PDB file of C-alpha atoms in Angstrom:
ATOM      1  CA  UNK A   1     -16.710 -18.694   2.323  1.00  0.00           C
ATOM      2  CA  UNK A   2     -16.619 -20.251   6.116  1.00  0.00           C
ATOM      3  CA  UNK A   3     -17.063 -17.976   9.341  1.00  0.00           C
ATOM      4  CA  UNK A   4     -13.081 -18.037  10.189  1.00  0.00           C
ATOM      5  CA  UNK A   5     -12.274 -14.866  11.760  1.00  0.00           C
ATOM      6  CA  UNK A   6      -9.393 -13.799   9.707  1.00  0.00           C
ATOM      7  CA  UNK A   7      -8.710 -10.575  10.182  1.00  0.00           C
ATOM      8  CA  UNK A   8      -7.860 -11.189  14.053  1.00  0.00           C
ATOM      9  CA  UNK A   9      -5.128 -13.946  12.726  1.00  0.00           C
ATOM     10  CA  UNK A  10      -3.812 -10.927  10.675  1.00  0.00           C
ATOM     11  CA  UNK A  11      -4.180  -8.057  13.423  1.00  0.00           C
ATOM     12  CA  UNK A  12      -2.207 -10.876  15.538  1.00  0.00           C
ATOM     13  CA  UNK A  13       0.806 -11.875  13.453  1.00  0.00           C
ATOM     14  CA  UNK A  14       1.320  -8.516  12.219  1.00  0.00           C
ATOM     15  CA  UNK A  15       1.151  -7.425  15.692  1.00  0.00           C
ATOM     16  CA  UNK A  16       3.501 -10.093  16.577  1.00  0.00           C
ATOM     17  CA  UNK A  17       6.296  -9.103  13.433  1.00  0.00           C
ATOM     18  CA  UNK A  18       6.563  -5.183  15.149  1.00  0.00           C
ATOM     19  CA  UNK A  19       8.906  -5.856  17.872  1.00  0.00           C
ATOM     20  CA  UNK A  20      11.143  -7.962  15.402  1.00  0.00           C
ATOM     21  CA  UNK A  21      10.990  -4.963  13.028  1.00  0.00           C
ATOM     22  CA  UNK A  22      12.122  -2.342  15.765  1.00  0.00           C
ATOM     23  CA  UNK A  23      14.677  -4.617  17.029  1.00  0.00           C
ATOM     24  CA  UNK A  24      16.713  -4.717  13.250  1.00  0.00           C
ATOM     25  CA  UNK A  25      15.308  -1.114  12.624  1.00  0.00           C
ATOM     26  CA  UNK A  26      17.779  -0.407  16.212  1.00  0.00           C
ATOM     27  CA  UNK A  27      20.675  -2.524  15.060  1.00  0.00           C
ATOM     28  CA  UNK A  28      20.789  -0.945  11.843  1.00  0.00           C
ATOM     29  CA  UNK A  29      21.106  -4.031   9.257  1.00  0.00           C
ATOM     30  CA  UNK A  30      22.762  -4.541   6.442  1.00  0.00           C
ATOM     31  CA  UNK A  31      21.695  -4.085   3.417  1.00  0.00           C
ATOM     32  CA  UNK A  32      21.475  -6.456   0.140  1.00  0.00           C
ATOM     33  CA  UNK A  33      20.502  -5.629  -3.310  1.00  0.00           C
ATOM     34  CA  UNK A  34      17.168  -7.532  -5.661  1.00  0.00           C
ATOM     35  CA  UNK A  35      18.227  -5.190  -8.408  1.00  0.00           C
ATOM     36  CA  UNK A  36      20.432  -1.741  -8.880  1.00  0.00           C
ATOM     37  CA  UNK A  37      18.541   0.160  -6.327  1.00  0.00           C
ATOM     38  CA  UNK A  38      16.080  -2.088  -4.676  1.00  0.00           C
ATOM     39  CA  UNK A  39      16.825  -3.135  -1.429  1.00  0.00           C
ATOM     40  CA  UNK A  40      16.013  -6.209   0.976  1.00  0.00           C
ATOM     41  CA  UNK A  41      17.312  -6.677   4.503  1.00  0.00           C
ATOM     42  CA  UNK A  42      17.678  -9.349   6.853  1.00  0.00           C
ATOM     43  CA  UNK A  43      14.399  -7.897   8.541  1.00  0.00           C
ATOM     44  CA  UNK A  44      12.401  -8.547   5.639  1.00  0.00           C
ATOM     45  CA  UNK A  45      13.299 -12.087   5.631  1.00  0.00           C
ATOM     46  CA  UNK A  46      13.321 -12.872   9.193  1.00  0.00           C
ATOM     47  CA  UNK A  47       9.801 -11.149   9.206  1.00  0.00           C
ATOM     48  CA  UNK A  48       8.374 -12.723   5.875  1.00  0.00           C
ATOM     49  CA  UNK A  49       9.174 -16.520   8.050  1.00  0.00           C
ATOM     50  CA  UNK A  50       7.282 -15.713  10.899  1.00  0.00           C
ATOM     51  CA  UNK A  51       4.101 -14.404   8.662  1.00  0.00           C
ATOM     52  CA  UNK A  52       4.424 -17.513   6.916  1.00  0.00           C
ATOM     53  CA  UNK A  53       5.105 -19.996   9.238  1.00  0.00           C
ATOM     54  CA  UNK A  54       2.049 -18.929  10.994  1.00  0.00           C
ATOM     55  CA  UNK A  55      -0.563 -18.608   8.429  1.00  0.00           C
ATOM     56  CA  UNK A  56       0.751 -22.133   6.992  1.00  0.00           C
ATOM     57  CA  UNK A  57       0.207 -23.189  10.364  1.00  0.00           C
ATOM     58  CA  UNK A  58      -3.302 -22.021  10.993  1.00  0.00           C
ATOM     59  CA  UNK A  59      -4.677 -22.128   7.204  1.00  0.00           C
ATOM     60  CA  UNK A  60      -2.699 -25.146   5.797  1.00  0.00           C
ATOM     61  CA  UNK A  61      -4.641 -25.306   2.530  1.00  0.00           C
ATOM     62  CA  UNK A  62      -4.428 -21.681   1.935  1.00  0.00           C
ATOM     63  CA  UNK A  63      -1.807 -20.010  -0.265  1.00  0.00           C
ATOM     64  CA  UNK A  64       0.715 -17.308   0.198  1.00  0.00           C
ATOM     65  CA  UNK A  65       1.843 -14.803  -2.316  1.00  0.00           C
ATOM     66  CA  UNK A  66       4.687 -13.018  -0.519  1.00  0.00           C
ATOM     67  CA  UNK A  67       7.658 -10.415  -1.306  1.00  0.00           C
ATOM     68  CA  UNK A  68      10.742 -12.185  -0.469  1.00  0.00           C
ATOM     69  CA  UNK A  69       9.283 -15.563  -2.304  1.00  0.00           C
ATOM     70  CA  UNK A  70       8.500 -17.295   1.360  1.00  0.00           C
ATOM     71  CA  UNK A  71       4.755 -17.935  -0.195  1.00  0.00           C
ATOM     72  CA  UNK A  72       3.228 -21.393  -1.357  1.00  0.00           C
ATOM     73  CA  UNK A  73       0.636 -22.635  -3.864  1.00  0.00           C
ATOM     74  CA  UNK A  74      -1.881 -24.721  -2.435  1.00  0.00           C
ATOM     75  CA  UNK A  75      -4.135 -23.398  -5.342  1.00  0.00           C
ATOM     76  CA  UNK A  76      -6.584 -22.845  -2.820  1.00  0.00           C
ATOM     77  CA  UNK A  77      -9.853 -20.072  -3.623  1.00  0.00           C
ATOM     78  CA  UNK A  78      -7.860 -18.202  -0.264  1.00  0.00           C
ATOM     79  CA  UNK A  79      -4.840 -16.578  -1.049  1.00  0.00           C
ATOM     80  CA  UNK A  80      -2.726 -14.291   1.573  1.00  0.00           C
ATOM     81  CA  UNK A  81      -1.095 -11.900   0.320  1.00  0.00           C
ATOM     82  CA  UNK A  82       2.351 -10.732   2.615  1.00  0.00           C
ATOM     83  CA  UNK A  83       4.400  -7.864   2.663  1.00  0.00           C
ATOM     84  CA  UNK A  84       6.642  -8.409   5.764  1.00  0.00           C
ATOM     85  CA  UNK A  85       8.315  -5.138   5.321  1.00  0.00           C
ATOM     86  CA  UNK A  86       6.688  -2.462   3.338  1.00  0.00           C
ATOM     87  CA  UNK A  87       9.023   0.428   3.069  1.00  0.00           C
ATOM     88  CA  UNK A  88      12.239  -1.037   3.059  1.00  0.00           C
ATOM     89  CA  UNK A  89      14.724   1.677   1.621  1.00  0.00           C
ATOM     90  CA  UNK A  90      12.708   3.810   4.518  1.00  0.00           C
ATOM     91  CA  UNK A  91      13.525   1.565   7.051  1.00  0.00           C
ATOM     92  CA  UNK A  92      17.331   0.811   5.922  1.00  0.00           C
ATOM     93  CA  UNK A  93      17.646   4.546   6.058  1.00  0.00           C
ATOM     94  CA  UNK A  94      16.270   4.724   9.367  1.00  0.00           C
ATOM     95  CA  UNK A  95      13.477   7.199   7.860  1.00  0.00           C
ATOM     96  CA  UNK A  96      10.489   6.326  10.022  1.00  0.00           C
ATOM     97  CA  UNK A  97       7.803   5.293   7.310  1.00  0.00           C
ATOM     98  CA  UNK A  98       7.022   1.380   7.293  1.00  0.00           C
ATOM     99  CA  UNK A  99       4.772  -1.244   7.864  1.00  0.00           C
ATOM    100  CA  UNK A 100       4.128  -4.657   7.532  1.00  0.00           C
ATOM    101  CA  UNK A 101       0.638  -5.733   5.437  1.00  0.00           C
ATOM    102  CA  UNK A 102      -1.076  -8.887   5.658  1.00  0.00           C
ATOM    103  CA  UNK A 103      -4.135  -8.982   3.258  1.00  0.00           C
ATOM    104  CA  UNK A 104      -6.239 -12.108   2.685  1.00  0.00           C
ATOM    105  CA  UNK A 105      -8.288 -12.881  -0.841  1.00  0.00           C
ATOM    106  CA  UNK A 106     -10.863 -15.012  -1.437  1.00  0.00           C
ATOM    107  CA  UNK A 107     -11.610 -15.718  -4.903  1.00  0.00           C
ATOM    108  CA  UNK A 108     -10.412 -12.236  -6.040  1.00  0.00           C
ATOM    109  CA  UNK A 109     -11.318 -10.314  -3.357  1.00  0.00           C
ATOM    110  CA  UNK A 110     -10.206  -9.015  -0.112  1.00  0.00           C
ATOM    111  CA  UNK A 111     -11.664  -9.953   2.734  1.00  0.00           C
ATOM    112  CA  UNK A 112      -9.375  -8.984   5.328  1.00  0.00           C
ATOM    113  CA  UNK A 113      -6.334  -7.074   6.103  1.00  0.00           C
ATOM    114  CA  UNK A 114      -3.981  -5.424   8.724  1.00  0.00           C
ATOM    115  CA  UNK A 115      -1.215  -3.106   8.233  1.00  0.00           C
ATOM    116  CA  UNK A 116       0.418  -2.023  11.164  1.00  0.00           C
ATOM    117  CA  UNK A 117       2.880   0.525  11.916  1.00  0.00           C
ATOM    118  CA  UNK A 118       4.969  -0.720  14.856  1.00  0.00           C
ATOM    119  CA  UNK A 119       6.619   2.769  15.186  1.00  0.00           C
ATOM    120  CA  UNK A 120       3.643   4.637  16.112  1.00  0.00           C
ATOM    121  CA  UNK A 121       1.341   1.571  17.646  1.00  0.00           C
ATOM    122  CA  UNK A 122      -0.893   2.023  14.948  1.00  0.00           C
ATOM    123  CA  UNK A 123      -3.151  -1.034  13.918  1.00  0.00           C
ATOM    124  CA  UNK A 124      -5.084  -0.575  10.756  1.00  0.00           C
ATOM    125  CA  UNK A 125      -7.417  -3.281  10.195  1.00  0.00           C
ATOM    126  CA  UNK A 126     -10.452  -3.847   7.637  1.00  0.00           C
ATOM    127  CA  UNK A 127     -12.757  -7.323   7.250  1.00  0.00           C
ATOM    128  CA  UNK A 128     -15.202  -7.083   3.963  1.00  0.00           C
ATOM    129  CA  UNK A 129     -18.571  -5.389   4.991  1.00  0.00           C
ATOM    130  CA  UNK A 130     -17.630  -4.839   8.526  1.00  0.00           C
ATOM    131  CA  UNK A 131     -15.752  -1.654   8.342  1.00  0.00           C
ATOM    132  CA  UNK A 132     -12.003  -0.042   8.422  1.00  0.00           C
ATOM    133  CA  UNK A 133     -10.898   0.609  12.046  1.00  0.00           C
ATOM    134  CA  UNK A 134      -7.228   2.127  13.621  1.00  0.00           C
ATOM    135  CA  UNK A 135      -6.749   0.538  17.289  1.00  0.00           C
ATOM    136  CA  UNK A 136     -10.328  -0.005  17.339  1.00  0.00           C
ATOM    137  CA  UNK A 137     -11.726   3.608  16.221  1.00  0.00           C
ATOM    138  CA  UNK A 138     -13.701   3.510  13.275  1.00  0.00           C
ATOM    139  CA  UNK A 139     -12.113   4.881  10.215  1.00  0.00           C
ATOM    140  CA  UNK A 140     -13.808   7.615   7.446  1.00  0.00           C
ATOM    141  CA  UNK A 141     -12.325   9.016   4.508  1.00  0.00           C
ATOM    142  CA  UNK A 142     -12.489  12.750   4.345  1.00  0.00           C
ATOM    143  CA  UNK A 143     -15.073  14.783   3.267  1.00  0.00           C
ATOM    144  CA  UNK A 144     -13.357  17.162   0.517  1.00  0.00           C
ATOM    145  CA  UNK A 145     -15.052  17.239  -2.824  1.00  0.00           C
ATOM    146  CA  UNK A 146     -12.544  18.704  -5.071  1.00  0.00           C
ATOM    147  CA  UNK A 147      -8.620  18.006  -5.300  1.00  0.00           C
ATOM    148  CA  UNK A 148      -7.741  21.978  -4.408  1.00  0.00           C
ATOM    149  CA  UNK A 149      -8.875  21.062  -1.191  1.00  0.00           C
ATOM    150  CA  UNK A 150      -6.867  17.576  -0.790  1.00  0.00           C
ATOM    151  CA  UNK A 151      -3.343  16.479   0.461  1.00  0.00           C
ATOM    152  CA  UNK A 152      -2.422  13.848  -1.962  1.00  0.00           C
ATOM    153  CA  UNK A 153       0.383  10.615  -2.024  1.00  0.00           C
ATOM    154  CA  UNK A 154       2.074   8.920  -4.591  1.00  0.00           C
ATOM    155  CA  UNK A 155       5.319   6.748  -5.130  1.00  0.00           C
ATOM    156  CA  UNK A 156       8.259   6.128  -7.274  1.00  0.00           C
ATOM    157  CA  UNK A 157       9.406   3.065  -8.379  1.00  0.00           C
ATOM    158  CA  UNK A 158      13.338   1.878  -7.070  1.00  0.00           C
ATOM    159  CA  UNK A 159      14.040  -0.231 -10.872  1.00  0.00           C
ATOM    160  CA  UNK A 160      12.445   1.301 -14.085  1.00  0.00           C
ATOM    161  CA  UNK A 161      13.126   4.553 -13.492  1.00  0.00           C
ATOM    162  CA  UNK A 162      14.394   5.366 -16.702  1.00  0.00           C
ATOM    163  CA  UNK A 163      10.672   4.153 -18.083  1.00  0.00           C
ATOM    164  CA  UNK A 164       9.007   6.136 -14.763  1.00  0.00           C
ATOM    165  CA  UNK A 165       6.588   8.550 -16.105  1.00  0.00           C
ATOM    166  CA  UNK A 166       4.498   9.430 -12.705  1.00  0.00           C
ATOM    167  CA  UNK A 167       6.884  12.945 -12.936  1.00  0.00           C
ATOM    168  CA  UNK A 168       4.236  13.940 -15.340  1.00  0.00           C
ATOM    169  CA  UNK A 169       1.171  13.257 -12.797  1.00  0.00           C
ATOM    170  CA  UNK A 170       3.116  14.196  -9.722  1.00  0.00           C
ATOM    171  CA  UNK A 171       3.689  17.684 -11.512  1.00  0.00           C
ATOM    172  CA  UNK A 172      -0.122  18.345 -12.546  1.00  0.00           C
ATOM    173  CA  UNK A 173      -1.609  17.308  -9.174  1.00  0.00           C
ATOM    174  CA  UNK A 174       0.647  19.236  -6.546  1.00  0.00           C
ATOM    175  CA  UNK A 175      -0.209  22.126  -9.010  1.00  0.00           C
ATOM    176  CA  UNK A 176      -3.956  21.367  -8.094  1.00  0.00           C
ATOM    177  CA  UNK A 177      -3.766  20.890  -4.684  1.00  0.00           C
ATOM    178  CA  UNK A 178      -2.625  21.267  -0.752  1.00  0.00           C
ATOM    179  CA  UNK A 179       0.524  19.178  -2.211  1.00  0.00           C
ATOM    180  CA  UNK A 180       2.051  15.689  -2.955  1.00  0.00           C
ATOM    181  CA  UNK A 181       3.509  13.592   0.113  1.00  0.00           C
ATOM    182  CA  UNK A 182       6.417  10.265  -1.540  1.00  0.00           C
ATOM    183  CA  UNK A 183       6.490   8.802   2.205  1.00  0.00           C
ATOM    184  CA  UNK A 184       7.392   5.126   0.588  1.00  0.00           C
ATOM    185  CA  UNK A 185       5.004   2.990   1.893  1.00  0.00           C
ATOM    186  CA  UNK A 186       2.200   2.006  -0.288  1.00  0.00           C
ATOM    187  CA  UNK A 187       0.576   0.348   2.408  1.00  0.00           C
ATOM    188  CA  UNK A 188       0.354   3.432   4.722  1.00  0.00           C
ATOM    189  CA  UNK A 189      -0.407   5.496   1.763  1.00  0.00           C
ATOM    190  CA  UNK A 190      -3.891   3.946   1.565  1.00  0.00           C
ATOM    191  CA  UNK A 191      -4.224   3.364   5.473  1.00  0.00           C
ATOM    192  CA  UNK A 192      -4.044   7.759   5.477  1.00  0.00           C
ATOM    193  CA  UNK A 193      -6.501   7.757   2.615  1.00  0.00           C
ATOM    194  CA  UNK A 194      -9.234   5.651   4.817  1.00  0.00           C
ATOM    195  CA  UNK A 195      -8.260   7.777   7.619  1.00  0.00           C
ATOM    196  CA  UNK A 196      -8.960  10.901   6.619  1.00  0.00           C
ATOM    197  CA  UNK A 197      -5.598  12.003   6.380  1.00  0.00           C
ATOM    198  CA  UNK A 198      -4.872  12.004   2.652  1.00  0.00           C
ATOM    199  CA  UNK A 199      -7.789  12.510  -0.094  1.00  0.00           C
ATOM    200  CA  UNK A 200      -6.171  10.132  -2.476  1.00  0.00           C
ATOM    201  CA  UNK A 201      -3.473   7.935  -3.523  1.00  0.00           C
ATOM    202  CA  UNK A 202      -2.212   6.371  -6.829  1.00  0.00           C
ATOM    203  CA  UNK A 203       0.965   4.754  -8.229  1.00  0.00           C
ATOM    204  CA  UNK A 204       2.258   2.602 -11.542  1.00  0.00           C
ATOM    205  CA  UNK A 205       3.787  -0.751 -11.190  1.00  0.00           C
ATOM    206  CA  UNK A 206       2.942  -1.689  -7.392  1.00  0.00           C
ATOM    207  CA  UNK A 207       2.558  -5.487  -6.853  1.00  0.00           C
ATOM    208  CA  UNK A 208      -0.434  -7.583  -4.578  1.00  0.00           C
ATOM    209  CA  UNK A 209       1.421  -7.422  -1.474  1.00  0.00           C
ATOM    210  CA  UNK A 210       1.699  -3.674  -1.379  1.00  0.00           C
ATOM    211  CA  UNK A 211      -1.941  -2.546  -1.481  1.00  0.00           C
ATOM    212  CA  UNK A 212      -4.344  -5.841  -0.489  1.00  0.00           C
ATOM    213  CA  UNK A 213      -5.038  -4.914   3.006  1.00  0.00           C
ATOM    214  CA  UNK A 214      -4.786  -1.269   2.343  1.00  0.00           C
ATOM    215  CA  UNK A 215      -7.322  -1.497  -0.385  1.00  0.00           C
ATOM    216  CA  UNK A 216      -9.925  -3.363   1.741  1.00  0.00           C
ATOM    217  CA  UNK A 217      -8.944  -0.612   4.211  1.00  0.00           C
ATOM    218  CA  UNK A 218      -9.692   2.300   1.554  1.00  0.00           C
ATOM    219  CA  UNK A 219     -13.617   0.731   0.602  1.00  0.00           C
ATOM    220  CA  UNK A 220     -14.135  -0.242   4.106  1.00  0.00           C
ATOM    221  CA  UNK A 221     -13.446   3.788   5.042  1.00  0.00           C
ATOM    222  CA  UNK A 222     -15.779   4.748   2.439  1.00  0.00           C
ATOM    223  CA  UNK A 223     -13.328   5.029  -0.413  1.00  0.00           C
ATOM    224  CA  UNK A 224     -12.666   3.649  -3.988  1.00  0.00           C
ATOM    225  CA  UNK A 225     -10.505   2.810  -5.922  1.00  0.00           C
ATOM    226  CA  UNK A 226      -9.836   1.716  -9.638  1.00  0.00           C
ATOM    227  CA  UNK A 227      -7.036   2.324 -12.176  1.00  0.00           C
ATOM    228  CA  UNK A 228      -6.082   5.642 -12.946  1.00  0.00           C
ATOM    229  CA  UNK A 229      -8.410   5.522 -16.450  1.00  0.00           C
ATOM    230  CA  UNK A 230     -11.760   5.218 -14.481  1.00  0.00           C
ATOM    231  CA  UNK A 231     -11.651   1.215 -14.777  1.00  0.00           C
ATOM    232  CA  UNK A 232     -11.374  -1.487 -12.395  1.00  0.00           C
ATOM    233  CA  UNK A 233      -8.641  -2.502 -10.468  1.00  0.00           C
ATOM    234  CA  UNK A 234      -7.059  -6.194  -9.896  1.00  0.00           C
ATOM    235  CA  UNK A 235      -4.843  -7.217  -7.864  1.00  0.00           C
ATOM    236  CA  UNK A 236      -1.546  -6.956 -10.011  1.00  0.00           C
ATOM    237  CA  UNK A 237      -2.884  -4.604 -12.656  1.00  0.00           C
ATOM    238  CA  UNK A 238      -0.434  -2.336 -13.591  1.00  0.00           C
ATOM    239  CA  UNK A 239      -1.872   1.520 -12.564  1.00  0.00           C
ATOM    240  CA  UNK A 240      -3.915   2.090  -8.960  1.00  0.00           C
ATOM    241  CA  UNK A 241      -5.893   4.761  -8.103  1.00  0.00           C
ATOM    242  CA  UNK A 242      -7.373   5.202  -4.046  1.00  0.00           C
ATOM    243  CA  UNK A 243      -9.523   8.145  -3.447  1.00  0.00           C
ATOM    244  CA  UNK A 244     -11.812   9.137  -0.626  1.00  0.00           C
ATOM    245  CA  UNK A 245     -14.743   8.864  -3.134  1.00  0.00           C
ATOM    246  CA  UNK A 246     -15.123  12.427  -3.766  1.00  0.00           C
ATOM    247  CA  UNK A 247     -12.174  13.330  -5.805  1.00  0.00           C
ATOM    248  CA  UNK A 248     -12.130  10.088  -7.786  1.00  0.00           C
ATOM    249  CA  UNK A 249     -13.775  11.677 -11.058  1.00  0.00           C
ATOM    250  CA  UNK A 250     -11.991  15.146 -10.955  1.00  0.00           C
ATOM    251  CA  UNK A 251      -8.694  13.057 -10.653  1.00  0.00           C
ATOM    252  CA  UNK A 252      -9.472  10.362 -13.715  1.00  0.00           C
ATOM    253  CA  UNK A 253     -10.214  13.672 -15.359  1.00  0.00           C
ATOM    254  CA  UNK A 254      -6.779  14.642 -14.927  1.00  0.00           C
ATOM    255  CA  UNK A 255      -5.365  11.348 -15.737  1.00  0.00           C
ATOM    256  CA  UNK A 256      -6.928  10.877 -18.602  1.00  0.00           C
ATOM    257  CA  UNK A 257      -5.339  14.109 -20.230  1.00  0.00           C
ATOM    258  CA  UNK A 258      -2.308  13.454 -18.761  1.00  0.00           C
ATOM    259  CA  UNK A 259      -2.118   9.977 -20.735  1.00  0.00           C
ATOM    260  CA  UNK A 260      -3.777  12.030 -23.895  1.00  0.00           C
ATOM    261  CA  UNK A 261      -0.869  14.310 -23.292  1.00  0.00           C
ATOM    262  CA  UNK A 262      -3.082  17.414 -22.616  1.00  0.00           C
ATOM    263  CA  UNK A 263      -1.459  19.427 -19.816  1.00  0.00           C
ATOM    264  CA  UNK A 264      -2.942  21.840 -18.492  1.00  0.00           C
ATOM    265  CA  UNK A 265       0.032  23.402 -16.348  1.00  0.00           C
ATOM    266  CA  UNK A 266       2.993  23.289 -18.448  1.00  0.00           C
ATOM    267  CA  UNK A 267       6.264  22.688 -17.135  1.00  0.00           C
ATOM    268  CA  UNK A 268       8.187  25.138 -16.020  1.00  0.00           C
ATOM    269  CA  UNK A 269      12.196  25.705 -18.196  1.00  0.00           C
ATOM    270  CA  UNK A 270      15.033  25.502 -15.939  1.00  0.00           C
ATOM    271  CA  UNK A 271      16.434  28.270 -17.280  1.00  0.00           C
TER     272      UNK A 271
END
């Protein structure tokens, strides 16, 4: 790996992508459709060309896994991974909860990554062993040891829902703690879990471009993360789990009879 500062490329196009954003989040775009319910705007494009153009650009022989399917395979060991718009139905809606998320991999791993919020001027940004900082103040995950003392994040897929079964662990967690914020955003998700502001985060069926940067941002913070079984997680895999360290075994606990179909809070008849 070569002394390249990365993550100030990243901090520097996503900074670049915010006024774009709030200039179609004014104008109120239209809308288009991927699927039944999962929407992509003309912001997501114009802002997935920019990221690219500029990392092809400055890392030629680098490849680019992005949302919108901007991305090329050079095949290379580094491998940015780009989500120009993370939060989409948020931002169509005009519900103020989005980002955009430029994480870097090298052979498997991130090294780098910056999420930034352009509606609050908040720069996340994390490079491998050097820490997880917002506008330059060092980040820390909280301190809470046990999940009835944690705030707590999750999300729901747009497509699938018919197959969704994160009901089940959205039901047994806000009935073990402080509550359950659905904000949409992945990507901030895991930016308020380094920061101290949530105590953990999972979801089912998020893709690479939602959760590189934040990742890096989690373990950088003093998090971890892993599936929601207790195993390891790759970039892909198909269940995530981000804690701030603490919580992580109480909550694979609780997982794990979940998927054993041991509940310990039954749910409640409608009538």
């Amino acid at each position: 790996m070569d002394n390249v500062d990365y993550l100030s490329v990243a901090v520097d196009i996503a900074r670049e992508v915010g006024p774009l954003l709030l200039q179609h989040y004014e104008q109120r775009v239209a809308v288009e459709y991927k699927g039944e319910f999962n929407l992509v705007t003309t912001a997501d494009r114009a802002a997935e060309s920019l990221i690219v153009e500029r990392l092809r650009n400055r890392f030629p022989t680098h490849s680019i896994v992005a949302e919108e399917g901007g991305g090329v395979d050079r095949d290379s060991d580094y491998v940015w991974h780009v989500d120009p718009l993370d939060g989409t139905t948020n931002f169509a809606h005009r519900f103020p909860a989005f980002a955009t998320s430029i994480g870097l991999v090298y052979r498997g791993a991130p090294i780098a990554g910056a999420v930034y919020d352009p509606l609050r001027d908040e720069m996340f940004c994390a490079e491998k062993g050097a820490g997880a900082y917002l506008n330059h103040q060092r980040l820390k995950v909280s301190g809470a040891s046990r999940m009835n003392e944690g705030l707590f994040a999750t999300g729901f897929p747009s497509g699938r829902r018919h197959k969704e079964m994160n009901i089940h662990f959205f039901y047994q967690v806000s009935m073990l703690s402080h509550g359950i914020r659905r904000a949409g955003s992945a990507a901030l998700d895991l930016c308020s879990v380094a920061a101290g502001r949530l105590e953990g985060f999972w979801e089912i069926g998020l893709n690479s471009w939602d959760v590189t940067a934040g990742l890096l941002l989690v373990e950088e913070a003093g998090g971890k993360y892993g599936d929601m079984r207790g195993g390891p997680y790759e970039l892909g895999g198909l269940e995530l789990l981000a804690t701030n360290g603490h919580v992580h075994t109480e909550m694979v606990e609780l997982f794990c009879d979940i998927y054993a179909g041991r509940y310990r809070f039954p749910l409640i008849p409608v009538s």
